[in-house]
Amino acid sequence: MEDDQYTSDSGSELSEYWIDTFLGIKGHEYFCDIDIEYITDKFNLTGLNEQVERISQVIDYIIDETDVSQLTDELREIYDSNARVLYGLVHARFILTPRGLQRMMEKYKKADFGYCARVHCQLQHLLPVGLSDICGVCSVKLYCPRCEDLYNPKSSRHAMIDGAFFGTSFPAMFFQQYPHLQPSHPTERYVPKMFGFKIHEYAKLARWQEQQRRSLQKRLADRGLETINTANGYVYPEDDDDEGDEEMEEQS
C-alpha cells in the first residue's frame, strides 16, 4: 500500500452515489454510513492490504478518484467486488469509534437489526456480531442483550453478509459506551406442563438417561463396536472385557 494518505472531496457525487448504492442494497440495512475521512485515513487501513487486492485503486474507486469510463467491464466488476469487501472491513473498525457507535445506536433504537424471537425477551432489539474477524469464516449473527444468546438472521439476504464486517467486539463495546441501554435479564422461564400440571422430575431424569444411552450407543457404533448388555440403562461393548482378559493372561 502506498504511503501517501488518500484525500478526496467528501461532497463528490460519485462517492456518495457508490456508498448510497451500497447501503441501499436489500440486505445491507445492517451497515451504517462511514465517513469519507475515515476511509481515506491510511492509519485506519493498517493490515487490510493483505486481505484486499489493489487496495490503492479500490480506495480511489470508492472515493471517486477513478475514471470509471476507462475501465473494462471485467475490471470494474473486480473493483466493485473488492470495494464491497474493503468497505465491510473498514466498517468493522469504524463502528468501534465514537461516531460509528453513535450511528449504530440510532439504528439499534429503530430496531434495524430486528427483534429477539424468544418470547420472554419481549421483542428486545438485537445487535449484529461476527463470530470471527476474518472474512469468509462465518456469516453475521444477531446478539440479544437480554437473553445473551445468538440467532441467525431471518432473511436470507442478511444471512449472506460476512460476520467479519461487524467483528467480534461490537456488542461489548456498544454497551460499554451506552450502559444505560443494557436491558435487564428476563426472570420468566417456560415450564413444560401436561394438562396444566408440571412434568414430574423423574420424567425429566428418565429422558436424560435415555438420551445419554442413545448417545453412547452412537459413539460405540461409530467406532465399529457392537452394543449389548443394556443392564441398568448402560451399554457396554461386547468384546472389551474379553480383550482385556486375554492381555492379562499374556502378560502373566
PDB file of C-alpha atoms in Angstrom:
ATOM      1  CA  MET A   1       0.000   0.000   0.000  1.00  0.00           C
ATOM      2  CA  GLU A   2       1.263   3.449  -0.823  1.00  0.00           C
ATOM      3  CA  ASP A   3       2.447   5.685   1.985  1.00  0.00           C
ATOM      4  CA  ASP A   4       0.500   8.682   0.737  1.00  0.00           C
ATOM      5  CA  GLN A   5      -2.663   9.488   2.591  1.00  0.00           C
ATOM      6  CA  TYR A   6      -5.672   9.399   0.355  1.00  0.00           C
ATOM      7  CA  THR A   7      -7.672  12.583   0.038  1.00  0.00           C
ATOM      8  CA  SER A   8     -10.984  13.253  -1.581  1.00  0.00           C
ATOM      9  CA  ASP A   9     -13.767  15.748  -1.639  1.00  0.00           C
ATOM     10  CA  SER A  10     -16.403  14.258   0.639  1.00  0.00           C
ATOM     11  CA  GLY A  11     -19.024  16.029  -1.403  1.00  0.00           C
ATOM     12  CA  SER A  12     -18.176  14.086  -4.548  1.00  0.00           C
ATOM     13  CA  GLU A  13     -21.359  12.983  -6.264  1.00  0.00           C
ATOM     14  CA  LEU A  14     -19.956   9.625  -7.371  1.00  0.00           C
ATOM     15  CA  SER A  15     -18.531   8.741  -3.941  1.00  0.00           C
ATOM     16  CA  GLU A  16     -21.878   9.498  -2.382  1.00  0.00           C
ATOM     17  CA  TYR A  17     -23.549   7.557  -5.145  1.00  0.00           C
ATOM     18  CA  TRP A  18     -21.392   4.462  -4.608  1.00  0.00           C
ATOM     19  CA  ILE A  19     -21.870   4.429  -0.841  1.00  0.00           C
ATOM     20  CA  ASP A  20     -25.566   5.246  -1.116  1.00  0.00           C
ATOM     21  CA  THR A  21     -25.962   2.475  -3.668  1.00  0.00           C
ATOM     22  CA  PHE A  22     -24.102   0.026  -1.439  1.00  0.00           C
ATOM     23  CA  LEU A  23     -26.180   0.945   1.615  1.00  0.00           C
ATOM     24  CA  GLY A  24     -29.360   0.848  -0.457  1.00  0.00           C
ATOM     25  CA  ILE A  25     -28.919  -2.790  -1.494  1.00  0.00           C
ATOM     26  CA  LYS A  26     -31.566  -5.020   0.086  1.00  0.00           C
ATOM     27  CA  GLY A  27     -29.946  -6.811   2.993  1.00  0.00           C
ATOM     28  CA  HIS A  28     -27.428  -4.056   3.688  1.00  0.00           C
ATOM     29  CA  GLU A  29     -29.615  -2.370   6.291  1.00  0.00           C
ATOM     30  CA  TYR A  30     -27.201  -3.544   8.963  1.00  0.00           C
ATOM     31  CA  PHE A  31     -24.429  -1.263   7.653  1.00  0.00           C
ATOM     32  CA  CYS A  32     -24.011   2.359   8.655  1.00  0.00           C
ATOM     33  CA  ASP A  33     -22.568   5.209   6.601  1.00  0.00           C
ATOM     34  CA  ILE A  34     -18.795   5.539   7.057  1.00  0.00           C
ATOM     35  CA  ASP A  35     -17.189   8.979   6.961  1.00  0.00           C
ATOM     36  CA  ILE A  36     -15.089   9.501   3.830  1.00  0.00           C
ATOM     37  CA  GLU A  37     -12.324  10.926   6.007  1.00  0.00           C
ATOM     38  CA  TYR A  38     -12.189   7.670   7.942  1.00  0.00           C
ATOM     39  CA  ILE A  39     -11.889   5.578   4.795  1.00  0.00           C
ATOM     40  CA  THR A  40      -9.109   7.743   3.378  1.00  0.00           C
ATOM     41  CA  ASP A  41      -7.011   7.789   6.557  1.00  0.00           C
ATOM     42  CA  LYS A  42      -4.198   5.270   5.964  1.00  0.00           C
ATOM     43  CA  PHE A  43      -3.968   4.518   9.702  1.00  0.00           C
ATOM     44  CA  ASN A  44      -7.456   3.012   9.610  1.00  0.00           C
ATOM     45  CA  LEU A  45      -6.424   0.733   6.739  1.00  0.00           C
ATOM     46  CA  THR A  46      -3.486  -0.894   8.501  1.00  0.00           C
ATOM     47  CA  GLY A  47      -3.228  -4.560   7.540  1.00  0.00           C
ATOM     48  CA  LEU A  48      -6.133  -4.512   5.096  1.00  0.00           C
ATOM     49  CA  ASN A  49      -3.836  -4.619   2.083  1.00  0.00           C
ATOM     50  CA  GLU A  50      -3.268  -8.279   2.965  1.00  0.00           C
ATOM     51  CA  GLN A  51      -6.988  -9.011   2.609  1.00  0.00           C
ATOM     52  CA  VAL A  52      -7.939  -6.756  -0.315  1.00  0.00           C
ATOM     53  CA  GLU A  53      -6.040  -6.763  -3.598  1.00  0.00           C
ATOM     54  CA  ARG A  54      -5.242  -3.479  -5.343  1.00  0.00           C
ATOM     55  CA  ILE A  55      -6.284  -1.587  -2.233  1.00  0.00           C
ATOM     56  CA  SER A  56      -4.989   1.755  -3.530  1.00  0.00           C
ATOM     57  CA  GLN A  57      -7.102   1.522  -6.671  1.00  0.00           C
ATOM     58  CA  VAL A  58     -10.084   0.221  -4.716  1.00  0.00           C
ATOM     59  CA  ILE A  59      -9.975   3.218  -2.373  1.00  0.00           C
ATOM     60  CA  ASP A  60      -9.780   5.533  -5.368  1.00  0.00           C
ATOM     61  CA  TYR A  61     -12.768   3.691  -6.812  1.00  0.00           C
ATOM     62  CA  ILE A  62     -14.813   4.241  -3.651  1.00  0.00           C
ATOM     63  CA  ILE A  63     -13.936   7.931  -3.277  1.00  0.00           C
ATOM     64  CA  ASP A  64     -14.355   8.837  -6.971  1.00  0.00           C
ATOM     65  CA  GLU A  65     -10.699   9.126  -7.880  1.00  0.00           C
ATOM     66  CA  THR A  66     -11.074   6.571 -10.669  1.00  0.00           C
ATOM     67  CA  ASP A  67     -12.163   7.347 -14.209  1.00  0.00           C
ATOM     68  CA  VAL A  68     -14.801   4.656 -14.479  1.00  0.00           C
ATOM     69  CA  SER A  69     -15.214   5.234 -18.201  1.00  0.00           C
ATOM     70  CA  GLN A  70     -11.674   3.955 -18.736  1.00  0.00           C
ATOM     71  CA  LEU A  71     -12.330   0.633 -17.002  1.00  0.00           C
ATOM     72  CA  THR A  72     -13.362  -2.523 -18.784  1.00  0.00           C
ATOM     73  CA  ASP A  73     -16.471  -4.314 -17.557  1.00  0.00           C
ATOM     74  CA  GLU A  74     -14.323  -7.079 -16.082  1.00  0.00           C
ATOM     75  CA  LEU A  75     -12.015  -4.689 -14.244  1.00  0.00           C
ATOM     76  CA  ARG A  76     -14.925  -2.619 -12.988  1.00  0.00           C
ATOM     77  CA  GLU A  77     -16.535  -5.774 -11.606  1.00  0.00           C
ATOM     78  CA  ILE A  78     -13.295  -6.628  -9.809  1.00  0.00           C
ATOM     79  CA  TYR A  79     -13.033  -3.146  -8.342  1.00  0.00           C
ATOM     80  CA  ASP A  80     -16.648  -3.184  -7.243  1.00  0.00           C
ATOM     81  CA  SER A  81     -16.296  -6.593  -5.577  1.00  0.00           C
ATOM     82  CA  ASN A  82     -13.124  -5.540  -3.756  1.00  0.00           C
ATOM     83  CA  ALA A  83     -14.715  -2.230  -2.796  1.00  0.00           C
ATOM     84  CA  ARG A  84     -17.548  -4.066  -1.034  1.00  0.00           C
ATOM     85  CA  VAL A  85     -15.106  -6.208   0.923  1.00  0.00           C
ATOM     86  CA  LEU A  86     -12.956  -3.207   1.828  1.00  0.00           C
ATOM     87  CA  TYR A  87     -15.981  -1.180   2.917  1.00  0.00           C
ATOM     88  CA  GLY A  88     -17.100  -4.082   5.118  1.00  0.00           C
ATOM     89  CA  LEU A  89     -13.711  -4.498   6.775  1.00  0.00           C
ATOM     90  CA  VAL A  90     -13.365  -0.761   7.381  1.00  0.00           C
ATOM     91  CA  HIS A  91     -16.943  -0.786   8.666  1.00  0.00           C
ATOM     92  CA  ALA A  92     -15.984  -3.288  11.399  1.00  0.00           C
ATOM     93  CA  ARG A  93     -13.384  -0.808  12.626  1.00  0.00           C
ATOM     94  CA  PHE A  94     -15.497   2.301  12.209  1.00  0.00           C
ATOM     95  CA  ILE A  95     -18.379   1.032  14.357  1.00  0.00           C
ATOM     96  CA  LEU A  96     -15.992   0.768  17.315  1.00  0.00           C
ATOM     97  CA  THR A  97     -15.283   4.518  17.160  1.00  0.00           C
ATOM     98  CA  PRO A  98     -17.471   7.107  18.942  1.00  0.00           C
ATOM     99  CA  ARG A  99     -19.015   8.295  15.662  1.00  0.00           C
ATOM    100  CA  GLY A 100     -19.604   4.757  14.474  1.00  0.00           C
ATOM    101  CA  LEU A 101     -21.166   3.701  17.776  1.00  0.00           C
ATOM    102  CA  GLN A 102     -23.439   6.723  17.648  1.00  0.00           C
ATOM    103  CA  ARG A 103     -24.724   5.767  14.207  1.00  0.00           C
ATOM    104  CA  MET A 104     -25.216   2.147  15.177  1.00  0.00           C
ATOM    105  CA  MET A 105     -27.029   3.248  18.327  1.00  0.00           C
ATOM    106  CA  GLU A 106     -29.519   5.153  16.177  1.00  0.00           C
ATOM    107  CA  LYS A 107     -30.100   2.044  14.088  1.00  0.00           C
ATOM    108  CA  TYR A 108     -30.408  -0.075  17.244  1.00  0.00           C
ATOM    109  CA  LYS A 109     -33.108   2.190  18.637  1.00  0.00           C
ATOM    110  CA  LYS A 110     -35.038   1.898  15.382  1.00  0.00           C
ATOM    111  CA  ALA A 111     -34.695  -1.912  15.513  1.00  0.00           C
ATOM    112  CA  ASP A 112     -32.949  -2.000  12.135  1.00  0.00           C
ATOM    113  CA  PHE A 113     -31.340  -5.267  13.228  1.00  0.00           C
ATOM    114  CA  GLY A 114     -34.607  -6.907  14.206  1.00  0.00           C
ATOM    115  CA  TYR A 115     -36.127  -8.299  17.399  1.00  0.00           C
ATOM    116  CA  CYS A 116     -35.319 -11.316  19.537  1.00  0.00           C
ATOM    117  CA  ALA A 117     -37.500 -14.316  18.674  1.00  0.00           C
ATOM    118  CA  ARG A 118     -37.569 -15.509  22.296  1.00  0.00           C
ATOM    119  CA  VAL A 119     -40.996 -14.861  23.813  1.00  0.00           C
ATOM    120  CA  HIS A 120     -39.800 -13.793  27.260  1.00  0.00           C
ATOM    121  CA  CYS A 121     -37.367 -11.267  25.742  1.00  0.00           C
ATOM    122  CA  GLN A 122     -40.437  -9.222  24.754  1.00  0.00           C
ATOM    123  CA  LEU A 123     -39.239  -8.016  21.334  1.00  0.00           C
ATOM    124  CA  GLN A 124     -35.816  -6.975  22.575  1.00  0.00           C
ATOM    125  CA  HIS A 125     -33.798  -5.138  19.910  1.00  0.00           C
ATOM    126  CA  LEU A 126     -30.813  -7.054  18.524  1.00  0.00           C
ATOM    127  CA  LEU A 127     -27.268  -6.167  17.506  1.00  0.00           C
ATOM    128  CA  PRO A 128     -25.163  -7.676  14.688  1.00  0.00           C
ATOM    129  CA  VAL A 129     -21.994  -9.541  15.599  1.00  0.00           C
ATOM    130  CA  GLY A 130     -19.413 -11.726  13.909  1.00  0.00           C
ATOM    131  CA  LEU A 131     -18.004 -14.994  15.229  1.00  0.00           C
ATOM    132  CA  SER A 132     -14.678 -14.249  13.563  1.00  0.00           C
ATOM    133  CA  ASP A 133     -12.735 -11.181  12.458  1.00  0.00           C
ATOM    134  CA  ILE A 134     -11.525 -12.997   9.344  1.00  0.00           C
ATOM    135  CA  CYS A 135     -13.517 -12.850   6.117  1.00  0.00           C
ATOM    136  CA  GLY A 136     -15.168 -15.995   4.851  1.00  0.00           C
ATOM    137  CA  VAL A 137     -15.332 -17.826   8.174  1.00  0.00           C
ATOM    138  CA  CYS A 138     -18.922 -17.222   9.233  1.00  0.00           C
ATOM    139  CA  SER A 139     -21.894 -15.080   8.313  1.00  0.00           C
ATOM    140  CA  VAL A 140     -23.241 -12.331  10.579  1.00  0.00           C
ATOM    141  CA  LYS A 141     -25.236 -13.328  13.660  1.00  0.00           C
ATOM    142  CA  LEU A 142     -27.636 -11.364  15.840  1.00  0.00           C
ATOM    143  CA  TYR A 143     -26.996 -10.889  19.558  1.00  0.00           C
ATOM    144  CA  CYS A 144     -29.780 -10.402  22.085  1.00  0.00           C
ATOM    145  CA  PRO A 145     -28.537  -8.447  25.131  1.00  0.00           C
ATOM    146  CA  ARG A 146     -31.482  -9.636  27.232  1.00  0.00           C
ATOM    147  CA  CYS A 147     -31.080 -13.415  26.982  1.00  0.00           C
ATOM    148  CA  GLU A 148     -27.439 -13.066  25.857  1.00  0.00           C
ATOM    149  CA  ASP A 149     -27.827 -15.578  23.060  1.00  0.00           C
ATOM    150  CA  LEU A 150     -27.122 -15.556  19.312  1.00  0.00           C
ATOM    151  CA  TYR A 151     -29.569 -16.018  16.466  1.00  0.00           C
ATOM    152  CA  ASN A 152     -29.397 -16.398  12.719  1.00  0.00           C
ATOM    153  CA  PRO A 153     -30.970 -13.555  10.715  1.00  0.00           C
ATOM    154  CA  LYS A 154     -34.443 -14.390   9.445  1.00  0.00           C
ATOM    155  CA  SER A 155     -33.817 -13.002   5.977  1.00  0.00           C
ATOM    156  CA  SER A 156     -31.551 -14.915   3.612  1.00  0.00           C
ATOM    157  CA  ARG A 157     -30.264 -11.555   2.338  1.00  0.00           C
ATOM    158  CA  HIS A 158     -28.930 -10.706   5.788  1.00  0.00           C
ATOM    159  CA  ALA A 159     -27.607 -14.240   6.265  1.00  0.00           C
ATOM    160  CA  MET A 160     -25.273 -13.730   3.287  1.00  0.00           C
ATOM    161  CA  ILE A 161     -23.394 -10.869   4.991  1.00  0.00           C
ATOM    162  CA  ASP A 162     -19.946 -11.734   6.309  1.00  0.00           C
ATOM    163  CA  GLY A 163     -19.653 -11.568  10.093  1.00  0.00           C
ATOM    164  CA  ALA A 164     -16.194 -10.005   9.796  1.00  0.00           C
ATOM    165  CA  PHE A 165     -17.879  -6.811   8.573  1.00  0.00           C
ATOM    166  CA  PHE A 166     -19.111  -6.270  12.152  1.00  0.00           C
ATOM    167  CA  GLY A 167     -16.420  -8.048  14.145  1.00  0.00           C
ATOM    168  CA  THR A 168     -16.470  -9.970  17.386  1.00  0.00           C
ATOM    169  CA  SER A 169     -16.169  -6.966  19.738  1.00  0.00           C
ATOM    170  CA  PHE A 170     -19.028  -4.736  18.627  1.00  0.00           C
ATOM    171  CA  PRO A 171     -21.832  -5.661  21.112  1.00  0.00           C
ATOM    172  CA  ALA A 172     -19.487  -5.494  24.116  1.00  0.00           C
ATOM    173  CA  MET A 173     -18.102  -2.141  23.001  1.00  0.00           C
ATOM    174  CA  PHE A 174     -21.617  -0.877  22.316  1.00  0.00           C
ATOM    175  CA  PHE A 175     -22.821  -1.479  25.869  1.00  0.00           C
ATOM    176  CA  GLN A 176     -19.580  -0.161  27.307  1.00  0.00           C
ATOM    177  CA  GLN A 177     -20.362   3.087  25.534  1.00  0.00           C
ATOM    178  CA  TYR A 178     -24.093   3.034  26.308  1.00  0.00           C
ATOM    179  CA  PRO A 179     -24.559   1.115  29.583  1.00  0.00           C
ATOM    180  CA  HIS A 180     -27.983   2.683  30.081  1.00  0.00           C
ATOM    181  CA  LEU A 181     -29.222   0.700  27.063  1.00  0.00           C
ATOM    182  CA  GLN A 182     -28.260  -2.648  28.637  1.00  0.00           C
ATOM    183  CA  PRO A 183     -31.576  -4.424  29.369  1.00  0.00           C
ATOM    184  CA  SER A 184     -32.238  -6.495  32.458  1.00  0.00           C
ATOM    185  CA  HIS A 185     -32.242 -10.271  32.178  1.00  0.00           C
ATOM    186  CA  PRO A 186     -35.658 -11.950  31.898  1.00  0.00           C
ATOM    187  CA  THR A 187     -36.915 -13.605  35.074  1.00  0.00           C
ATOM    188  CA  GLU A 188     -39.610 -15.725  33.421  1.00  0.00           C
ATOM    189  CA  ARG A 189     -38.872 -19.171  32.038  1.00  0.00           C
ATOM    190  CA  TYR A 190     -41.092 -21.556  30.166  1.00  0.00           C
ATOM    191  CA  VAL A 191     -42.085 -24.608  32.238  1.00  0.00           C
ATOM    192  CA  PRO A 192     -43.362 -27.652  30.279  1.00  0.00           C
ATOM    193  CA  LYS A 193     -46.756 -28.841  31.509  1.00  0.00           C
ATOM    194  CA  MET A 194     -49.256 -31.575  30.678  1.00  0.00           C
ATOM    195  CA  PHE A 195     -52.927 -30.677  31.182  1.00  0.00           C
ATOM    196  CA  GLY A 196     -51.872 -27.843  33.470  1.00  0.00           C
ATOM    197  CA  PHE A 197     -49.534 -29.943  35.631  1.00  0.00           C
ATOM    198  CA  LYS A 198     -45.758 -29.675  35.698  1.00  0.00           C
ATOM    199  CA  ILE A 199     -43.871 -32.672  34.384  1.00  0.00           C
ATOM    200  CA  HIS A 200     -42.505 -34.795  37.219  1.00  0.00           C
ATOM    201  CA  GLU A 201     -38.761 -34.534  37.852  1.00  0.00           C
ATOM    202  CA  TYR A 202     -38.413 -38.306  37.448  1.00  0.00           C
ATOM    203  CA  ALA A 203     -39.735 -37.988  33.916  1.00  0.00           C
ATOM    204  CA  LYS A 204     -37.019 -35.432  33.136  1.00  0.00           C
ATOM    205  CA  LEU A 205     -34.390 -37.748  34.616  1.00  0.00           C
ATOM    206  CA  ALA A 206     -35.659 -40.680  32.553  1.00  0.00           C
ATOM    207  CA  ARG A 207     -35.498 -38.620  29.365  1.00  0.00           C
ATOM    208  CA  TRP A 208     -31.953 -37.540  30.213  1.00  0.00           C
ATOM    209  CA  GLN A 209     -30.845 -41.126  30.877  1.00  0.00           C
ATOM    210  CA  GLU A 210     -32.369 -42.296  27.602  1.00  0.00           C
ATOM    211  CA  GLN A 211     -30.612 -39.517  25.755  1.00  0.00           C
ATOM    212  CA  GLN A 212     -27.277 -40.482  27.325  1.00  0.00           C
ATOM    213  CA  ARG A 213     -27.829 -44.146  26.449  1.00  0.00           C
ATOM    214  CA  ARG A 214     -28.530 -43.353  22.805  1.00  0.00           C
ATOM    215  CA  SER A 215     -25.536 -41.045  22.649  1.00  0.00           C
ATOM    216  CA  LEU A 216     -23.260 -43.785  23.979  1.00  0.00           C
ATOM    217  CA  GLN A 217     -24.713 -46.295  21.536  1.00  0.00           C
ATOM    218  CA  LYS A 218     -23.989 -43.939  18.661  1.00  0.00           C
ATOM    219  CA  ARG A 219     -20.390 -43.345  19.769  1.00  0.00           C
ATOM    220  CA  LEU A 220     -19.781 -47.098  20.025  1.00  0.00           C
ATOM    221  CA  ALA A 221     -21.402 -47.704  16.642  1.00  0.00           C
ATOM    222  CA  ASP A 222     -19.208 -45.022  15.088  1.00  0.00           C
ATOM    223  CA  ARG A 223     -16.163 -46.944  16.371  1.00  0.00           C
ATOM    224  CA  GLY A 224     -17.451 -50.200  14.906  1.00  0.00           C
ATOM    225  CA  LEU A 225     -18.235 -51.765  18.294  1.00  0.00           C
ATOM    226  CA  GLU A 226     -21.370 -53.796  18.888  1.00  0.00           C
ATOM    227  CA  THR A 227     -23.560 -52.758  21.801  1.00  0.00           C
ATOM    228  CA  ILE A 228     -25.103 -55.303  24.170  1.00  0.00           C
ATOM    229  CA  ASN A 229     -25.694 -55.732  27.894  1.00  0.00           C
ATOM    230  CA  THR A 230     -28.049 -52.844  28.457  1.00  0.00           C
ATOM    231  CA  ALA A 231     -28.427 -53.553  32.166  1.00  0.00           C
ATOM    232  CA  ASN A 232     -29.104 -50.618  34.432  1.00  0.00           C
ATOM    233  CA  GLY A 233     -29.545 -48.296  31.479  1.00  0.00           C
ATOM    234  CA  TYR A 234     -25.919 -48.549  30.353  1.00  0.00           C
ATOM    235  CA  VAL A 235     -24.445 -50.020  27.216  1.00  0.00           C
ATOM    236  CA  TYR A 236     -21.147 -51.860  27.096  1.00  0.00           C
ATOM    237  CA  PRO A 237     -19.049 -53.001  24.159  1.00  0.00           C
ATOM    238  CA  GLU A 238     -19.240 -56.784  23.692  1.00  0.00           C
ATOM    239  CA  ASP A 239     -15.548 -57.632  23.374  1.00  0.00           C
ATOM    240  CA  ASP A 240     -13.788 -55.059  25.533  1.00  0.00           C
ATOM    241  CA  ASP A 241     -13.645 -57.244  28.671  1.00  0.00           C
ATOM    242  CA  ASP A 242     -12.539 -60.343  26.765  1.00  0.00           C
ATOM    243  CA  GLU A 243      -9.703 -58.483  25.090  1.00  0.00           C
ATOM    244  CA  GLY A 244      -8.599 -57.121  28.439  1.00  0.00           C
ATOM    245  CA  ASP A 245      -8.596 -60.625  29.964  1.00  0.00           C
ATOM    246  CA  GLU A 246      -6.511 -62.005  27.097  1.00  0.00           C
ATOM    247  CA  GLU A 247      -3.948 -59.256  27.554  1.00  0.00           C
ATOM    248  CA  MET A 248      -3.709 -60.005  31.297  1.00  0.00           C
ATOM    249  CA  GLU A 249      -3.170 -63.710  30.588  1.00  0.00           C
ATOM    250  CA  GLU A 250      -0.406 -62.976  28.058  1.00  0.00           C
ATOM    251  CA  GLN A 251       1.357 -60.667  30.498  1.00  0.00           C
ATOM    252  CA  SER A 252       1.195 -63.283  33.277  1.00  0.00           C
TER     253      SER A 252
END
